């Protein structure tokens, strides 16, 4: 590291001799050394262009940042042939074939390969690491072990890919990344602030830390129709951050804060359901579905029926809204577990369970829940 940058004068003198393209790869690890070198080149070498790859900006005057999105992912609804043509699968196939030339993606194997590429979020480096493993042990084995390899296998290649970036973070940024793993779906800046307010150890506004995580490509920026920014975690980052949250000893408090945020969100949607913009409120509830399911699942796991029932009651009062099979199962479970308790705070949630059971045509189950309510 030190020797090349200790001779910057020689580098600059060489480059000043004529038009050249200097490529600097992976600059985030040596940003303090690279930035002054590029600034000097900018001043003294007019015919030199620098192409730098980095998870952080260099911060020189003429810098032009070109964000690179992940490779396109296969659409599960498309044909096997169309899925095999996605950029992520093509890169993965090419890298596996370099080690195992006989490898092909067939109609029988495309589902596993596509699932692996989607889990890798189309990130080239992760796909290359996964491909090297798949060439040895096969795609199903890699797919089965991915969460473990990323989250809790120190020294593993996939674990190292994520640590390469998270090691560069300040303690506050790393802490926020772990907290963000509690979100099951997309979120916006106000969601992050609301969740942070429920954390006993968090002080101040997390907006700056969120911006740094986006800048470092650890949080993905997504757009919605009204051009407002929404964010999400890549699956490999989520697994790594969730493992960090568990080992930090802050998981229970964070999950509790997330559940309270879901409860407050559900209550707010309930109040807006009747007199707000129906399409807007319905879309907001649809986006919250993964977080609602995650919160209720956690609350059932810690036997907090009161908070789970408050969420269920609010959703039940959003007339004509369908929760979907998975969330519907959880809401009925809240009702059934609440039916064994005579706490009045659970009665409405038991009624919601009865209503959903009736919608499924389970008359006996619905009648029993209704009587208990």
Short mmCIF file of C-alpha atoms in Angstrom, two decimals:
data_model
loop_
_atom_site.label_atom_id
_atom_site.label_comp_id
_atom_site.label_asym_id
_atom_site.label_seq_id
_atom_site.Cartn_x
_atom_site.Cartn_y
_atom_site.Cartn_z
CA UNK A 1 0.00 0.00 0.00
CA UNK A 2 2.62 2.52 1.08
CA UNK A 3 5.29 2.14 -1.60
CA UNK A 4 3.25 3.18 -4.68
CA UNK A 5 1.81 6.22 -2.92
CA UNK A 6 5.17 7.27 -1.49
CA UNK A 7 6.32 7.97 -5.05
CA UNK A 8 3.44 10.12 -6.25
CA UNK A 9 5.85 12.49 -7.95
CA UNK A 10 7.11 9.71 -10.22
CA UNK A 11 3.54 8.69 -11.08
CA UNK A 12 2.50 12.24 -11.91
CA UNK A 13 5.65 12.86 -13.96
CA UNK A 14 5.04 9.72 -15.99
CA UNK A 15 1.37 10.55 -16.61
CA UNK A 16 2.17 14.12 -17.65
CA UNK A 17 3.96 12.83 -20.72
CA UNK A 18 0.84 12.50 -22.84
CA UNK A 19 -2.82 11.43 -23.02
CA UNK A 20 -3.50 8.47 -20.79
CA UNK A 21 -6.28 6.68 -18.95
CA UNK A 22 -5.48 5.74 -15.35
CA UNK A 23 -7.76 3.06 -13.84
CA UNK A 24 -7.96 2.87 -10.03
CA UNK A 25 -10.03 -0.02 -8.70
CA UNK A 26 -11.46 -0.41 -5.17
CA UNK A 27 -10.52 3.06 -3.96
CA UNK A 28 -12.71 2.99 -0.85
CA UNK A 29 -9.97 1.16 1.08
CA UNK A 30 -7.28 3.75 0.28
CA UNK A 31 -9.40 6.86 -0.13
CA UNK A 32 -7.07 9.07 1.91
CA UNK A 33 -4.12 8.16 -0.30
CA UNK A 34 -5.96 8.16 -3.65
CA UNK A 35 -7.71 11.52 -3.29
CA UNK A 36 -4.57 13.72 -3.11
CA UNK A 37 -3.00 11.75 -5.96
CA UNK A 38 -6.02 12.31 -8.21
CA UNK A 39 -6.21 15.97 -7.18
CA UNK A 40 -2.56 16.41 -8.21
CA UNK A 41 -3.17 14.66 -11.52
CA UNK A 42 -6.18 16.92 -12.07
CA UNK A 43 -3.99 20.01 -11.68
CA UNK A 44 -0.86 18.92 -13.54
CA UNK A 45 -1.93 16.35 -16.16
CA UNK A 46 -4.52 17.94 -18.42
CA UNK A 47 -4.62 15.05 -20.90
CA UNK A 48 -5.08 12.33 -18.30
CA UNK A 49 -8.45 10.85 -17.38
CA UNK A 50 -8.95 8.83 -14.21
CA UNK A 51 -11.52 6.05 -14.01
CA UNK A 52 -12.00 5.10 -10.37
CA UNK A 53 -14.25 2.46 -8.84
CA UNK A 54 -15.19 3.13 -5.23
CA UNK A 55 -17.96 2.82 -2.70
CA UNK A 56 -17.14 6.37 -1.59
CA UNK A 57 -16.67 9.60 -3.51
CA UNK A 58 -13.12 10.85 -3.93
CA UNK A 59 -14.21 14.46 -3.43
CA UNK A 60 -12.02 16.09 -6.11
CA UNK A 61 -13.30 19.13 -8.01
CA UNK A 62 -13.95 17.56 -11.41
CA UNK A 63 -15.36 14.27 -10.12
CA UNK A 64 -18.34 12.88 -12.03
CA UNK A 65 -20.15 10.10 -10.19
CA UNK A 66 -21.85 7.37 -12.22
CA UNK A 67 -23.85 5.02 -9.96
CA UNK A 68 -23.86 1.45 -11.27
CA UNK A 69 -27.03 -0.59 -10.66
CA UNK A 70 -26.87 -4.37 -10.13
CA UNK A 71 -27.24 -6.69 -13.12
CA UNK A 72 -30.81 -7.36 -14.21
CA UNK A 73 -32.46 -10.25 -12.39
CA UNK A 74 -34.66 -13.00 -13.86
CA UNK A 75 -38.42 -12.52 -13.66
CA UNK A 76 -39.95 -15.57 -11.92
CA UNK A 77 -43.08 -15.19 -14.08
CA UNK A 78 -41.17 -15.39 -17.38
CA UNK A 79 -40.26 -18.51 -19.35
CA UNK A 80 -37.13 -20.52 -18.46
CA UNK A 81 -35.43 -19.28 -21.62
CA UNK A 82 -36.16 -15.66 -20.80
CA UNK A 83 -34.88 -16.11 -17.26
CA UNK A 84 -31.64 -17.64 -18.51
CA UNK A 85 -31.05 -14.52 -20.61
CA UNK A 86 -31.00 -12.17 -17.61
CA UNK A 87 -27.66 -10.44 -17.05
CA UNK A 88 -27.15 -11.93 -13.58
CA UNK A 89 -27.65 -15.50 -14.83
CA UNK A 90 -25.39 -14.94 -17.84
CA UNK A 91 -22.55 -13.70 -15.62
CA UNK A 92 -23.09 -16.53 -13.14
CA UNK A 93 -23.09 -19.15 -15.91
CA UNK A 94 -19.94 -17.72 -17.48
CA UNK A 95 -18.05 -17.81 -14.17
CA UNK A 96 -19.13 -21.37 -13.33
CA UNK A 97 -18.07 -22.55 -16.79
CA UNK A 98 -14.57 -21.20 -16.26
CA UNK A 99 -14.17 -23.83 -13.55
CA UNK A 100 -16.62 -26.47 -14.82
CA UNK A 101 -17.00 -26.18 -18.62
CA UNK A 102 -19.87 -28.69 -18.78
CA UNK A 103 -22.18 -26.50 -16.66
CA UNK A 104 -25.44 -25.46 -18.37
CA UNK A 105 -28.69 -23.88 -17.22
CA UNK A 106 -31.61 -26.12 -18.18
CA UNK A 107 -35.38 -25.86 -17.73
CA UNK A 108 -34.97 -28.12 -14.69
CA UNK A 109 -32.19 -26.10 -13.04
CA UNK A 110 -33.14 -22.54 -14.02
CA UNK A 111 -35.36 -22.06 -10.95
CA UNK A 112 -32.48 -22.78 -8.54
CA UNK A 113 -30.01 -20.67 -10.52
CA UNK A 114 -32.50 -17.79 -10.75
CA UNK A 115 -33.20 -18.01 -7.01
CA UNK A 116 -29.49 -17.90 -6.27
CA UNK A 117 -28.98 -14.87 -8.54
CA UNK A 118 -31.91 -13.07 -6.93
CA UNK A 119 -30.52 -13.77 -3.45
CA UNK A 120 -27.20 -12.30 -4.62
CA UNK A 121 -29.15 -9.20 -5.75
CA UNK A 122 -27.40 -9.18 -9.12
CA UNK A 123 -24.14 -7.93 -7.58
CA UNK A 124 -21.25 -9.09 -9.80
CA UNK A 125 -18.74 -9.72 -7.02
CA UNK A 126 -21.21 -11.80 -5.01
CA UNK A 127 -22.26 -13.72 -8.13
CA UNK A 128 -18.63 -14.53 -8.88
CA UNK A 129 -18.03 -15.83 -5.36
CA UNK A 130 -21.26 -17.87 -5.48
CA UNK A 131 -20.28 -19.23 -8.92
CA UNK A 132 -16.91 -20.44 -7.63
CA UNK A 133 -18.71 -22.32 -4.84
CA UNK A 134 -21.37 -23.71 -7.20
CA UNK A 135 -18.69 -25.09 -9.51
CA UNK A 136 -17.50 -27.23 -6.60
CA UNK A 137 -20.58 -28.23 -4.59
CA UNK A 138 -23.51 -27.42 -6.88
CA UNK A 139 -26.14 -24.70 -6.98
CA UNK A 140 -28.64 -26.20 -4.46
CA UNK A 141 -25.96 -26.52 -1.77
CA UNK A 142 -24.80 -22.92 -2.25
CA UNK A 143 -28.38 -21.65 -2.18
CA UNK A 144 -29.10 -23.55 1.03
CA UNK A 145 -26.01 -22.21 2.78
CA UNK A 146 -26.09 -18.59 1.61
CA UNK A 147 -27.56 -16.94 4.74
CA UNK A 148 -25.08 -18.80 6.98
CA UNK A 149 -22.14 -18.04 4.70
CA UNK A 150 -22.93 -14.33 4.68
CA UNK A 151 -23.99 -13.81 8.27
CA UNK A 152 -22.09 -16.08 10.57
CA UNK A 153 -19.12 -17.74 8.92
CA UNK A 154 -16.04 -15.59 9.68
CA UNK A 155 -13.34 -16.23 7.12
CA UNK A 156 -15.84 -17.33 4.47
CA UNK A 157 -15.69 -15.64 1.08
CA UNK A 158 -19.26 -14.30 1.15
CA UNK A 159 -18.87 -13.10 4.74
CA UNK A 160 -15.72 -11.26 3.66
CA UNK A 161 -17.52 -9.57 0.75
CA UNK A 162 -19.90 -7.83 3.15
CA UNK A 163 -17.30 -7.15 5.85
CA UNK A 164 -15.15 -5.42 3.21
CA UNK A 165 -17.74 -2.62 3.17
CA UNK A 166 -19.07 -2.65 6.73
CA UNK A 167 -15.56 -2.37 8.19
CA UNK A 168 -15.34 1.10 6.63
CA UNK A 169 -18.37 2.37 8.56
CA UNK A 170 -18.33 4.57 11.63
CA UNK A 171 -19.91 2.97 14.75
CA UNK A 172 -23.14 4.99 14.37
CA UNK A 173 -23.51 3.94 10.72
CA UNK A 174 -22.85 0.30 11.52
CA UNK A 175 -25.39 0.46 14.33
CA UNK A 176 -28.03 1.95 12.05
CA UNK A 177 -27.38 -0.71 9.41
CA UNK A 178 -28.08 -3.38 12.01
CA UNK A 179 -31.28 -1.59 13.05
CA UNK A 180 -32.43 -1.36 9.43
CA UNK A 181 -32.33 -5.15 9.18
CA UNK A 182 -35.54 -5.12 11.25
CA UNK A 183 -37.41 -3.69 8.25
CA UNK A 184 -38.86 -6.53 6.20
CA UNK A 185 -39.82 -4.27 3.28
CA UNK A 186 -38.82 -0.95 1.80
CA UNK A 187 -38.70 2.17 3.97
CA UNK A 188 -38.23 5.92 3.69
CA UNK A 189 -36.26 8.42 5.74
CA UNK A 190 -39.21 9.22 8.01
CA UNK A 191 -39.70 5.50 8.74
CA UNK A 192 -36.06 5.33 9.83
CA UNK A 193 -36.44 8.38 12.07
CA UNK A 194 -39.62 6.96 13.61
CA UNK A 195 -37.97 3.63 14.34
CA UNK A 196 -34.88 5.33 15.80
CA UNK A 197 -37.05 7.38 18.17
CA UNK A 198 -38.22 4.12 19.74
CA UNK A 199 -34.67 2.94 20.49
CA UNK A 200 -33.51 3.77 24.03
CA UNK A 201 -29.83 4.16 23.03
CA UNK A 202 -30.27 6.24 19.87
CA UNK A 203 -29.56 9.95 20.14
CA UNK A 204 -30.18 12.53 17.44
CA UNK A 205 -31.31 12.31 13.83
CA UNK A 206 -30.17 9.20 11.90
CA UNK A 207 -30.53 10.97 8.53
CA UNK A 208 -26.79 11.55 8.09
CA UNK A 209 -25.97 7.93 8.90
CA UNK A 210 -28.62 6.76 6.43
CA UNK A 211 -27.15 9.00 3.72
CA UNK A 212 -23.70 7.51 4.33
CA UNK A 213 -25.08 3.98 4.07
CA UNK A 214 -26.68 4.87 0.74
CA UNK A 215 -23.44 6.49 -0.42
CA UNK A 216 -21.56 3.31 0.55
CA UNK A 217 -23.98 1.16 -1.50
CA UNK A 218 -25.04 -0.80 1.58
CA UNK A 219 -28.58 0.59 1.42
CA UNK A 220 -30.23 0.62 -2.00
CA UNK A 221 -32.13 3.72 -3.10
CA UNK A 222 -35.41 2.97 -4.84
CA UNK A 223 -37.95 5.30 -6.42
CA UNK A 224 -41.73 5.27 -6.24
CA UNK A 225 -44.22 6.93 -8.56
CA UNK A 226 -44.29 10.28 -6.76
CA UNK A 227 -40.47 10.52 -7.06
CA UNK A 228 -40.02 10.21 -3.30
CA UNK A 229 -37.00 8.13 -2.34
CA UNK A 230 -37.51 4.79 -0.71
CA UNK A 231 -34.77 2.48 0.46
CA UNK A 232 -34.15 -1.21 0.98
CA UNK A 233 -31.46 -3.65 2.03
CA UNK A 234 -29.86 -6.15 -0.30
CA UNK A 235 -30.47 -9.67 1.00
CA UNK A 236 -26.79 -10.40 1.65
CA UNK A 237 -26.45 -7.14 3.58
CA UNK A 238 -29.64 -7.85 5.52
CA UNK A 239 -28.38 -11.28 6.63
CA UNK A 240 -25.05 -9.83 7.74
CA UNK A 241 -26.66 -6.88 9.54
CA UNK A 242 -29.25 -9.09 11.26
CA UNK A 243 -26.45 -11.29 12.58
CA UNK A 244 -24.69 -8.19 13.90
CA UNK A 245 -27.91 -7.04 15.57
CA UNK A 246 -28.23 -10.39 17.35
CA UNK A 247 -24.65 -10.43 18.60
CA UNK A 248 -24.86 -6.78 19.73
CA UNK A 249 -27.48 -7.63 22.36
CA UNK A 250 -29.89 -5.03 20.95
CA UNK A 251 -32.12 -7.32 18.92
CA UNK A 252 -35.03 -7.54 21.38
CA UNK A 253 -35.21 -3.77 21.88
CA UNK A 254 -35.00 -3.18 18.13
CA UNK A 255 -37.68 -5.74 17.33
CA UNK A 256 -39.86 -4.18 20.03
CA UNK A 257 -39.39 -0.70 18.53
CA UNK A 258 -40.17 -2.08 15.07
CA UNK A 259 -43.38 -3.71 16.35
CA UNK A 260 -44.46 -0.46 18.01
CA UNK A 261 -43.74 1.40 14.76
CA UNK A 262 -45.92 -1.12 12.87
CA UNK A 263 -48.69 -0.70 15.45
CA UNK A 264 -48.62 3.11 15.13
CA UNK A 265 -48.54 2.84 11.33
CA UNK A 266 -51.51 0.45 11.31
CA UNK A 267 -53.52 2.76 13.59
CA UNK A 268 -52.77 5.75 11.35
CA UNK A 269 -53.80 3.82 8.22
CA UNK A 270 -57.00 2.73 9.96
CA UNK A 271 -57.96 6.35 10.71
CA UNK A 272 -57.19 7.44 7.14
CA UNK A 273 -58.95 4.48 5.53
CA UNK A 274 -62.47 5.95 5.51
CA UNK A 275 -61.78 9.59 4.61
CA UNK A 276 -58.38 9.60 2.87
CA UNK A 277 -57.36 8.91 -0.72
CA UNK A 278 -58.43 5.28 -1.02
CA UNK A 279 -55.87 4.29 -3.63
CA UNK A 280 -53.02 6.00 -1.78
CA UNK A 281 -53.89 4.51 1.61
CA UNK A 282 -54.40 1.05 0.10
CA UNK A 283 -50.99 1.24 -1.60
CA UNK A 284 -49.40 2.33 1.67
CA UNK A 285 -50.91 -0.66 3.42
CA UNK A 286 -49.77 -2.97 0.63
CA UNK A 287 -46.19 -1.73 1.01
CA UNK A 288 -46.35 -2.30 4.77
CA UNK A 289 -47.52 -5.91 4.49
CA UNK A 290 -44.04 -7.51 4.88
CA UNK A 291 -43.33 -5.43 8.00
CA UNK A 292 -46.77 -6.15 9.46
CA UNK A 293 -46.21 -9.89 9.01
CA UNK A 294 -42.70 -9.69 10.50
CA UNK A 295 -43.93 -7.70 13.52
CA UNK A 296 -46.89 -9.98 14.26
CA UNK A 297 -44.70 -13.07 13.86
CA UNK A 298 -42.21 -11.67 16.36
CA UNK A 299 -44.94 -10.59 18.80
CA UNK A 300 -46.47 -14.06 18.73
CA UNK A 301 -43.01 -15.50 19.39
CA UNK A 302 -42.61 -13.40 22.56
CA UNK A 303 -46.26 -13.93 23.54
CA UNK A 304 -47.22 -10.25 23.33
CA UNK A 305 -50.84 -10.74 22.28
CA UNK A 306 -51.93 -7.23 23.29
CA UNK A 307 -49.72 -5.43 20.76
CA UNK A 308 -50.39 -8.07 18.08
CA UNK A 309 -54.12 -7.66 18.71
CA UNK A 310 -53.89 -3.86 18.36
CA UNK A 311 -52.31 -4.30 14.92
CA UNK A 312 -54.87 -6.94 13.93
CA UNK A 313 -57.79 -4.76 15.02
CA UNK A 314 -56.56 -1.81 12.95
CA UNK A 315 -56.17 -3.99 9.86
CA UNK A 316 -59.60 -5.53 10.42
CA UNK A 317 -61.19 -2.07 10.34
CA UNK A 318 -59.74 -1.41 6.86
CA UNK A 319 -62.87 -2.70 5.16
CA UNK A 320 -62.56 -4.68 1.93
CA UNK A 321 -58.77 -5.00 2.31
CA UNK A 322 -57.42 -8.53 1.84
CA UNK A 323 -54.27 -9.39 3.82
CA UNK A 324 -53.17 -12.30 1.64
CA UNK A 325 -52.71 -15.94 2.71
CA UNK A 326 -49.54 -15.64 4.81
CA UNK A 327 -50.58 -12.55 6.77
CA UNK A 328 -54.12 -13.91 7.00
CA UNK A 329 -52.76 -17.02 8.73
CA UNK A 330 -50.97 -14.85 11.28
CA UNK A 331 -54.07 -12.74 11.97
CA UNK A 332 -56.18 -15.85 12.51
CA UNK A 333 -53.49 -17.20 14.85
CA UNK A 334 -53.70 -13.96 16.85
CA UNK A 335 -57.45 -14.48 17.09
CA UNK A 336 -57.21 -18.11 18.14
CA UNK A 337 -54.59 -17.49 20.79
CA UNK A 338 -56.56 -14.50 22.02
CA UNK A 339 -59.76 -16.56 22.23
CA UNK A 340 -58.29 -18.49 25.14
CA UNK A 341 -57.81 -15.26 27.09
CA UNK A 342 -60.59 -13.11 28.49
CA UNK A 343 -58.62 -9.85 28.25
CA UNK A 344 -61.04 -7.34 26.64
CA UNK A 345 -58.15 -5.78 24.70
CA UNK A 346 -58.03 -8.95 22.60
CA UNK A 347 -61.73 -9.18 21.74
CA UNK A 348 -61.63 -7.17 18.49
CA UNK A 349 -58.65 -9.17 17.18
CA UNK A 350 -60.51 -12.39 17.90
CA UNK A 351 -63.38 -10.97 15.86
CA UNK A 352 -60.97 -10.20 13.00
CA UNK A 353 -59.85 -13.83 13.09
CA UNK A 354 -63.49 -14.91 12.90
CA UNK A 355 -64.11 -12.66 9.90
CA UNK A 356 -61.06 -13.97 8.01
CA UNK A 357 -61.96 -17.59 8.78
CA UNK A 358 -65.46 -16.95 7.45
CA UNK A 359 -64.04 -15.43 4.27
CA UNK A 360 -62.11 -18.67 3.75
CA UNK A 361 -65.28 -20.70 4.15
CA UNK A 362 -64.20 -22.21 7.49
CA UNK A 363 -67.60 -21.84 9.13
CA UNK A 364 -66.95 -23.85 12.29
CA UNK A 365 -63.69 -22.08 13.02
CA UNK A 366 -65.30 -18.71 12.34
CA UNK A 367 -68.26 -19.43 14.63
CA UNK A 368 -65.99 -20.48 17.50
CA UNK A 369 -63.90 -17.32 17.19
CA UNK A 370 -66.98 -15.13 16.91
CA UNK A 371 -68.50 -16.64 20.04
CA UNK A 372 -65.23 -16.11 21.92
CA UNK A 373 -65.05 -12.50 20.75
#
